[in-house]
Amino acid sequence: MIPNALPQSLVDNPLLSDWVGFEQGGRVRVSTGKVEIGQGILTALVQIAAEELEVAPGRIRTVSGETSAGPNEGVTAGSTSVAMSGAAIRLACAEVRALFLARGAERLGVPAEALSIADGRFQRDGRETDHDYWSLAREVDLARPATGNAPTRPATQYRVVGQSLPRIDLPAKIEGRGFIHDMLPPGVLHARVLHRPWRDARLVALDEAAVRRAAGGAIDILREGDFVAVTAEQEFVAFRAAQAMREKAAWDGGTPIPPDANDPAWLEAQPARTRVVDTGTPPQTSGGTVVEATYWRPFQTYGSIGPSCALACLEHDPEKWGPVFGKDHAQNNGLERDDDSRKRHPAPADGQLTVWSHTQNPYALRDQLARCLGLDAAGVTVLHRQAAGCYGHNTADDAAFDAAFLATRTPGRTVRVLFTREDEFLAAPLGPAMLVKMRAVLGADRRPVDWTIDLSSPVHSNRPGVHGHHGFRSREALPNPPPQPAERNDRPDAVGGGASRNAQALYDLPFHRMIHRTVDPVPLRTSSLRGLGAFANIFAIESFMDELADTAGEDAVAYRLSLLSDPRGRAVIEAAAEMCGWPGTAPPGEGRGLGIGFARYKNRAAYMAVAAEVEVDEEVRLLRVWGAADCGLTITPDGALNQLEGGIVQAASWTLCEELRFADGRVATATWEDYPILRFTKIPEISLRLIGDPRDPPLGVGEASMGPTAAAIGNAVARALGTRIRNLPLSRERIMAALLA
Amino acid sequence: MPSSADTEVVLTVNGARVRLVTDPTRPLLSVLREELGLVGSRFGCGLEQCGACMVLIDGEPEFSCAREVATLAGREVVTIEGLGGLAGPGGGLHPLQQALLDEQAGQCGYCLSGLMISGAALLSRNPRPSRQEILAALDRHLCRCGVHNRVVRAVQRAGAAMAGAGTPA
C-alpha cells in the first residue's frame, strides 16, 4: 500500500489549486515543482494525475518549475521526484476528484458512490450525465488546503500507471524543437561570459582590440571587476569574440589548481574534518584474516552534450523607476542588497526580471538571483525550460546568473547566454574525487566480524543557496563578492548524504564503521554528480566483496547471498546472476570474464544488480551487460528501463574512460578530445528486467544502476586480467600498467 | 547589418533556394538557426567533435558548426526540419523519426537531430544495416543519456519500414 500521510510537497504547497486546475477545451493543468531534465519525469507525473482524476493523459498540460505559477518542491535531484511530487499529485488529484464527485452528486441528487468518471465525464450507472470536471469547475473552489484524506485508486485497479505511456516531450524533440536553446526572440542580445580559470583569479590584461578584430562584427565588452562578457546582435560574432577572449586574457593571483589534484595522494594530503559512525557491536576478540584495499574515483564531469543556456529580461520603465541601473549602479558595486539598495532598486512589480533557465531548482535560483542583484524575490520570475540532459549540478544556474546580471545592464532587452564548450569543462562544478579505503576482518567462518569504510572526498553539493552561499561562479568575479562559507559540509546522512551516500553496505555485518573525511577547503568547486558518493562507495564495497569472496575461496554471488538477508536484495542478485549465466565458463586471468555488482540506491530507493561481461587485451571491451531492478510500483516501465539503461551506459563511460586533467592552474580538459566518453561502437548490448512488486511503493530509479555497473565492470576486468585495478578509470594506460606489473 | 566583407551565397536548404548576403566565414549552423529559423540543428561544441549539429550536405552527413557557409554555394543542405520531405512527398515524419518514437529512443533528446541525420543517410544507402554498421555510422555522435541501443533499434526498425513500404532508398 502507498501510505496516505501528507507528503512534504503538500505540506509546503497545501492548496489543491497549487497542483490542479481545469482549463477551457477540456484541458487539465497539473503543476509540479519538479522539472524535466531528460529523465522523463513529466510523463510519469501525467500518468499519476490521469490515473487519479480518470482523464485521458492527453488532456493534461503540465506546468513545471515556474516560480510564478507552480509549487515549490526544491531541487529535482536524487531520484526522488516520483516519490515526492508523484505522492503529492496522487493525493491532490484524488481529493480533487472526490470534491467534484461530491458536487456532481449534489447537483444530481444521488449519492457520490452512484457516480463514476470516464475521461473526466461523470456517469451514473454507466450512462452519461450532463456533468464533467469542466462544467462544474466554477462550483468547486480548489483554493483550499489538501487534507490527504480522499481515497486514492488501488494499485490493483491502475489503468494508466504501470503502462508505458510514450514520453510526452519526445514528439517535439524528434522534430528538432523544445529546447531553451531554441528561444531566439526578435532583438535578442547574444552574450558570452569569459569565466575565470581558477578561484579568485585576477584579470590582469585583456587585449580588447584583438577581441574586436577576431569577432568580425560589432560587439560590446562589459567588464566589472574580474567579470568580462561580450554581447553582440549576432550569435556567431559573440562566439568568435568569446574564443578570442579566452586566448587574449591574462590571469594572475588567486588560487590556481595544483597540477596533481587528480592524484589520490593530493586528496589525502588536504585538510579534512573527520567523523566516525559506528553501527553494531564491535568484535569481542581480536584476530582473523585482515583484508584491506583502497579504491579511487577521480574528478570527473557531467559532460552534457548541450552547453548551458539562459535568457533574461528586465522589464524596465524609466519613467516609473528612474535610471536605477547602469554605470552609476556599477560604480556603487551595489550588488548585495542593503538598506540603500531599496532606493536604487525600487521593488519591481511582479515579474519584472524574468529568467528562463534549465535550473534544477527554480525557487532557489530565484532567491539567490534576487539576493545577488539586490532585487525583491517577488520581482524575479524563474521559468524552467528544457535543455540537454542534466546529470548533476551543471552550469545552468551559472548561465542564469550571467543572463540575469547582463539583463540588469541592458534593461528592456532579452539577453541570451550560452556557455562555451570549453567553459562547460573549465568553469563547471566538478564531480568530486573520492578515495575509499576498505578494511575487513574475516572470522573463522570467513565472514566479516569487523568492517571499516574510510572515505575522503570534498563536498558533493555547492548548489545555489547551499552553505548559505549564492553558488554563482560569476558573482565571485564581480566586485565585492560575499565571503566564502567558513566551512562546507555535505548534507546529513538522513537526507541522503553526499560523499557518504551508500557508504553503509546493505550486507549483514555485525560491526560497521564509517570514517567520513570531508576534504575542505579545496581550490575547486565540487558539487553533485549523478549519484553523488554512491558511485565510488558502491564501486569500492562491491569490488571489496569480490576480494573477500576470493580470500574466502568462495563464489562471489554465493558469498554475497550468504551475507544478505534482505529478500529484495537477494532477488535482484539472483536474477542478474541467472540472466548472465553466472559464473560463466571463461577461466580466470585469460582475458575474458563476468562480474557482478549490487546496491540499493541510497539504501532506500531502487534495488539493482548488474552483471557485465568484458574482454580485455590492451583495453577493456564491454561485451554485454545484464541488470535486474526492483523499484516497487513502476509508474512508466519503459521510462524506468530507459533510465536504468542510460545509467549503465554513463557509468560504464565513467568507469572506463573519464578523468579530468589539471594544468596551468586550471581544468586543462577543454574539448571532447581531451575527455573521451563511451561512443556508439563501444556500447554493449544490454538486457534488463524489472522484478519489483507493484504493491510496493515506487522507488527512485534515476541513479540506481550506476554504482552496480562500475562494480560489475571492475569485477569482470579483475577476473579477466587475474589482477585487480582499483583506481578508476580502467583506461588503456592502467590496463597496460597492470599487465606489465 | 551587411558589412563590406559580406558576400552573396546561394544554396538549397530543405528543397528551397536560399540567397544570403553574409560573412562568408560564418558557420552554416549559425545561418540555419539565426537567419533561417531552422533551430533543430544543435550547437554542441563548435569543434566538429560531438555531432549535434550534423546536417546532410548533398546527401552526406556533415558537421555544420564550423563549416563556412561560403563553401556551400550551389550545394543542397537538409536539416532535421527537412528530413520528412526526403522520405516522400507530403512531408510528415521520416520513417526514422517515427521509429525513434516507436522505440522511445530518447531521454533528453539533444543529440537526436544529428543522430537522425546520420541514421537517415545510412538507411538511404543501406536499408538493412547490421548492428555493427549502424554503430559505425553513428560513431561520430556523442550521446550522454545512454540511449544508444534504442537508437540502433530505431534505425533497424525504420529500415524495415522503408523496405516494406517500398520507399526509394
PDB file of N, CA, C and O in Angstrom, chain A residues 25-26 127 206 289 390 460 484 531 545 577 585 620 632 694 704:
ATOM      1  N   GLY A  25     -11.490  23.970 -23.118  1.00  0.00           N
ATOM      2  CA  GLY A  25     -11.162  22.985 -24.142  1.00  0.00           C
ATOM      3  C   GLY A  25     -10.922  21.599 -23.580  1.00  0.00           C
ATOM      4  O   GLY A  25     -10.226  20.790 -24.196  1.00  0.00           O
ATOM      5  N   GLY A  26     -11.468  21.361 -22.386  1.00  0.00           N
ATOM      6  CA  GLY A  26     -11.317  20.028 -21.819  1.00  0.00           C
ATOM      7  C   GLY A  26      -9.904  19.698 -21.401  1.00  0.00           C
ATOM      8  O   GLY A  26      -9.483  18.542 -21.420  1.00  0.00           O
ATOM      9  N   ARG A 127     -24.256   5.522 -17.534  1.00  0.00           N
ATOM     10  CA  ARG A 127     -24.837   6.421 -18.535  1.00  0.00           C
ATOM     11  C   ARG A 127     -24.364   7.847 -18.304  1.00  0.00           C
ATOM     12  O   ARG A 127     -24.153   8.274 -17.167  1.00  0.00           O
ATOM     13  N   LEU A 206      43.561  42.202 -20.898  1.00  0.00           N
ATOM     14  CA  LEU A 206      42.695  41.664 -21.947  1.00  0.00           C
ATOM     15  C   LEU A 206      42.861  42.574 -23.158  1.00  0.00           C
ATOM     16  O   LEU A 206      42.554  43.762 -23.088  1.00  0.00           O
ATOM     17  N   THR A 289      41.408 -12.940   9.639  1.00  0.00           N
ATOM     18  CA  THR A 289      42.130 -12.569   8.427  1.00  0.00           C
ATOM     19  C   THR A 289      41.785 -11.133   8.059  1.00  0.00           C
ATOM     20  O   THR A 289      40.614 -10.809   7.852  1.00  0.00           O
ATOM     21  N   CYS A 390      20.689  16.513 -17.859  1.00  0.00           N
ATOM     22  CA  CYS A 390      21.313  17.046 -16.644  1.00  0.00           C
ATOM     23  C   CYS A 390      21.655  15.867 -15.755  1.00  0.00           C
ATOM     24  O   CYS A 390      20.790  15.070 -15.423  1.00  0.00           O
ATOM     25  N   HIS A 460      29.857  17.306  -1.876  1.00  0.00           N
ATOM     26  CA  HIS A 460      29.107  16.906  -3.060  1.00  0.00           C
ATOM     27  C   HIS A 460      27.957  17.848  -3.375  1.00  0.00           C
ATOM     28  O   HIS A 460      27.085  17.497  -4.164  1.00  0.00           O
ATOM     29  N   GLN A 484      33.214  33.685   1.214  1.00  0.00           N
ATOM     30  CA  GLN A 484      33.014  32.243   1.075  1.00  0.00           C
ATOM     31  C   GLN A 484      32.537  31.679   2.414  1.00  0.00           C
ATOM     32  O   GLN A 484      32.867  32.223   3.469  1.00  0.00           O
ATOM     33  N   GLY A 531      24.299  10.627  -8.568  1.00  0.00           N
ATOM     34  CA  GLY A 531      24.556   9.556  -7.610  1.00  0.00           C
ATOM     35  C   GLY A 531      25.443   9.969  -6.444  1.00  0.00           C
ATOM     36  O   GLY A 531      25.580   9.225  -5.471  1.00  0.00           O
ATOM     37  N   MET A 545      33.771  -6.826  -1.929  1.00  0.00           N
ATOM     38  CA  MET A 545      33.048  -8.083  -1.700  1.00  0.00           C
ATOM     39  C   MET A 545      33.655  -9.204  -2.526  1.00  0.00           C
ATOM     40  O   MET A 545      33.785 -10.342  -2.063  1.00  0.00           O
ATOM     41  N   ALA A 577      22.304 -12.838 -11.806  1.00  0.00           N
ATOM     42  CA  ALA A 577      23.193 -13.999 -11.962  1.00  0.00           C
ATOM     43  C   ALA A 577      22.605 -14.987 -12.967  1.00  0.00           C
ATOM     44  O   ALA A 577      23.310 -15.522 -13.827  1.00  0.00           O
ATOM     45  N   THR A 585      31.827 -19.482 -18.214  1.00  0.00           N
ATOM     46  CA  THR A 585      32.729 -20.597 -18.476  1.00  0.00           C
ATOM     47  C   THR A 585      34.167 -20.140 -18.676  1.00  0.00           C
ATOM     48  O   THR A 585      35.074 -20.975 -18.778  1.00  0.00           O
ATOM     49  N   VAL A 620      39.712  -2.403 -22.346  1.00  0.00           N
ATOM     50  CA  VAL A 620      38.534  -3.169 -21.950  1.00  0.00           C
ATOM     51  C   VAL A 620      37.471  -3.044 -23.037  1.00  0.00           C
ATOM     52  O   VAL A 620      37.140  -1.942 -23.463  1.00  0.00           O
ATOM     53  N   GLY A 632       9.778  -1.374  -6.972  1.00  0.00           N
ATOM     54  CA  GLY A 632       8.410  -1.375  -6.470  1.00  0.00           C
ATOM     55  C   GLY A 632       7.434  -1.114  -7.602  1.00  0.00           C
ATOM     56  O   GLY A 632       7.612  -1.608  -8.715  1.00  0.00           O
ATOM     57  N   PRO A 694       4.338  -4.522  -7.818  1.00  0.00           N
ATOM     58  CA  PRO A 694       3.627  -3.244  -7.933  1.00  0.00           C
ATOM     59  C   PRO A 694       2.855  -2.858  -6.672  1.00  0.00           C
ATOM     60  O   PRO A 694       2.391  -1.728  -6.570  1.00  0.00           O
ATOM     61  N   ALA A 704      20.039   4.470  -9.911  1.00  0.00           N
ATOM     62  CA  ALA A 704      20.188   3.173  -9.252  1.00  0.00           C
ATOM     63  C   ALA A 704      21.207   2.256  -9.919  1.00  0.00           C
ATOM     64  O   ALA A 704      21.803   1.405  -9.268  1.00  0.00           O
TER      65      ALA A 704
END
